[in-house]
Structure formats: structure tokens, C-alpha cells
Short mmCIF file of C-alpha atoms in Angstrom, two decimals:
data_model
loop_
_atom_site.label_atom_id
_atom_site.label_comp_id
_atom_site.label_asym_id
_atom_site.label_seq_id
_atom_site.Cartn_x
_atom_site.Cartn_y
_atom_site.Cartn_z
CA LYS A 1 -26.03 16.70 12.29
CA ALA A 2 -23.27 14.25 11.39
CA GLU A 3 -19.67 15.19 12.11
CA ASP A 4 -17.24 15.72 9.28
CA CYS A 5 -14.84 12.91 8.58
CA PRO A 6 -11.26 13.64 9.75
CA ASP A 7 -8.80 14.40 6.94
CA TYR A 8 -6.71 11.31 7.66
CA ASN A 9 -9.80 9.12 7.28
CA ARG A 10 -10.40 10.49 3.78
CA LYS A 11 -6.72 10.05 2.96
CA ALA A 12 -6.78 6.45 4.19
CA LYS A 13 -9.79 5.70 1.99
CA TYR A 14 -8.07 7.30 -1.00
CA VAL A 15 -4.78 5.44 -0.45
CA ILE A 16 -6.52 2.09 0.07
CA GLY A 17 -8.52 2.67 -3.10
CA LYS A 18 -5.34 3.36 -5.08
CA LEU A 19 -3.63 0.29 -3.60
CA LEU A 20 -6.63 -1.82 -4.59
CA ASP A 21 -6.48 -0.40 -8.11
CA LEU A 22 -2.79 -1.22 -8.41
CA ARG A 23 -3.10 -4.66 -6.83
CA ASN A 24 -6.16 -5.79 -8.78
CA ASN A 25 -5.31 -4.28 -12.13
CA ASP A 26 -3.70 -6.72 -14.56
CA PHE A 27 -2.96 -3.81 -16.94
CA ALA A 28 -4.95 -5.49 -19.72
CA ASP A 29 -6.92 -2.34 -20.41
CA VAL A 30 -4.11 0.21 -20.68
CA GLY A 31 -5.30 3.18 -22.71
CA SER A 32 -8.96 2.67 -21.85
CA ARG A 33 -10.95 4.50 -19.22
CA LYS A 34 -11.16 1.30 -17.18
CA CYS A 35 -7.41 1.34 -16.52
CA ASN A 36 -6.24 4.27 -14.38
CA VAL A 37 -2.60 3.18 -14.23
CA SER A 38 0.02 5.13 -16.13
CA PRO A 39 1.39 3.56 -19.33
CA MET A 40 4.89 3.59 -17.77
CA ALA A 41 3.67 1.52 -14.81
CA ALA A 42 1.90 -0.79 -17.22
CA ARG A 43 5.10 -1.38 -19.19
CA LEU A 44 7.14 -1.97 -16.04
CA PHE A 45 4.68 -4.24 -14.28
CA ALA A 46 2.70 -5.86 -17.09
CA LYS A 47 2.18 -9.59 -16.88
CA CYS A 48 3.77 -11.73 -19.53
CA GLY A 49 2.43 -15.08 -20.77
CA GLY A 50 1.41 -17.68 -18.20
CA GLY A 51 0.38 -15.11 -15.60
CA LYS A 52 3.96 -14.58 -14.38
CA SER A 53 5.29 -11.07 -14.14
CA SER A 54 8.45 -10.24 -16.06
CA HIS A 55 9.46 -7.81 -13.31
CA ARG A 56 9.34 -7.63 -9.54
CA PRO A 57 5.85 -7.37 -8.07
CA LEU A 58 4.46 -3.89 -7.58
CA LYS A 59 4.86 -2.73 -3.97
CA ALA A 60 4.10 0.49 -2.10
CA ILE A 61 5.48 2.32 0.93
CA VAL A 62 3.06 4.42 2.99
CA PHE A 63 4.79 7.04 5.15
CA SER A 64 3.40 9.22 7.91
CA GLN A 65 5.30 11.37 10.37
CA PHE A 66 2.31 11.59 12.72
CA ARG A 67 1.77 8.61 15.02
CA VAL A 68 -2.04 8.83 15.15
CA VAL A 69 -2.28 8.88 11.34
CA TYR A 70 0.29 6.07 11.06
CA GLU A 71 -1.68 3.86 13.45
CA TYR A 72 -4.98 4.66 11.73
CA PHE A 73 -3.57 3.82 8.29
CA GLY A 74 -1.98 0.65 9.64
CA ASP A 75 -5.25 -0.48 11.16
CA ARG A 76 -7.18 0.22 7.97
CA LEU A 77 -4.60 -1.47 5.73
CA ILE A 78 -4.40 -4.59 7.90
CA ARG A 79 -8.19 -4.81 8.15
CA ARG A 80 -8.53 -4.48 4.38
CA PHE A 81 -5.60 -6.59 3.14
CA GLY A 82 -4.60 -8.76 6.12
CA GLY A 83 -1.40 -8.95 8.16
CA THR A 84 0.55 -10.94 5.58
CA CYS A 85 0.13 -8.15 3.02
CA VAL A 86 1.36 -5.31 5.26
CA ALA A 87 4.86 -4.87 6.72
CA ASP A 88 5.07 -2.57 9.76
CA TYR A 89 8.51 -0.98 9.92
CA SER A 90 7.89 1.12 13.04
CA TYR A 91 9.35 -0.91 15.91
CA GLY A 92 13.10 -1.44 16.29
CA GLY A 93 12.89 -5.08 17.40
CA THR A 94 11.12 -6.33 14.28
CA ARG A 95 12.36 -3.97 11.57
CA THR A 96 14.71 -6.49 9.96
CA GLN A 97 12.01 -9.16 9.87
CA GLU A 98 9.42 -6.76 8.47
CA LEU A 99 11.85 -5.51 5.80
CA GLN A 100 12.64 -9.09 4.76
CA LYS A 101 8.92 -9.83 4.62
CA PHE A 102 8.34 -6.79 2.38
CA ILE A 103 11.23 -7.63 0.06
CA HIS A 104 10.87 -11.40 -0.28
CA GLN A 105 7.21 -12.33 0.22
CA PRO A 106 5.18 -11.61 -2.92
CA GLU A 107 1.91 -11.34 -1.01
CA CYS A 108 3.35 -8.49 1.12
CA PHE A 109 2.92 -5.40 -1.05
CA VAL A 110 2.61 -2.50 1.45
CA MET A 111 5.15 -1.23 3.99
CA LEU A 112 4.17 1.25 6.68
CA LEU A 113 6.98 3.65 7.47
CA SER A 114 7.25 6.31 10.17
CA LYS A 115 10.02 8.61 11.29
CA GLN A 116 9.62 7.43 14.91
#
């Protein structure tokens, strides 16, 4: 008999799915079943003519107070999106660099945050 999947594994899959939806959705289908983004988010982050966004790019912060969950999420996010898309704010020596990466690099759209 197969073992049940740990809760944090299901949560990671859910979060990554939502991040993919937000990242890949150009909000063209707001109001249809295809678009699962709120109309408010669509208004704030909709693309204007020429493919340029009229607002800052959509970014997300993923927080976990538990180290094992934090590391699991970090591993899954980096494997799925790559290191340039994920800022890791957990270690004191690189926090400033990771924060700058998250704020200023458009390809970096996820920050991992922990209380430790």
C-alpha cells in the first residue's frame, strides 16, 4: 500500500499551481471559467498595449515558520521556476541581496520568508 503524501507536499503542489496560474495568466479571459484570477487582480495587473504592464509585476511571498516545510517549498519552487525566479530571505548574510533581487529583477517573482 502506498503511503499518504505529507500535508506540506500537497500544500507545495497547491501553491506552485497558484503561482503558475498567476505567472502565466495574461488576464485576457477575466470573467470566463478559464481565468481564475479575481477581477481586482486583473485590473491591477492587466497588461496594457504592447505587452508592457501598466503596474509593477505581480510577485508573491511564501512564508513558513517551520524549517522543514520552508526547505521543501524552497526546493520545489527552485526546481520548478529556477534560481533567478526565487529569492531566499532566510540567511542573514544574503538578505539584502535577495531583497534587492526580489524588488528590482522582474523575473524574480517569489520570495521565501521564514521567521528564523
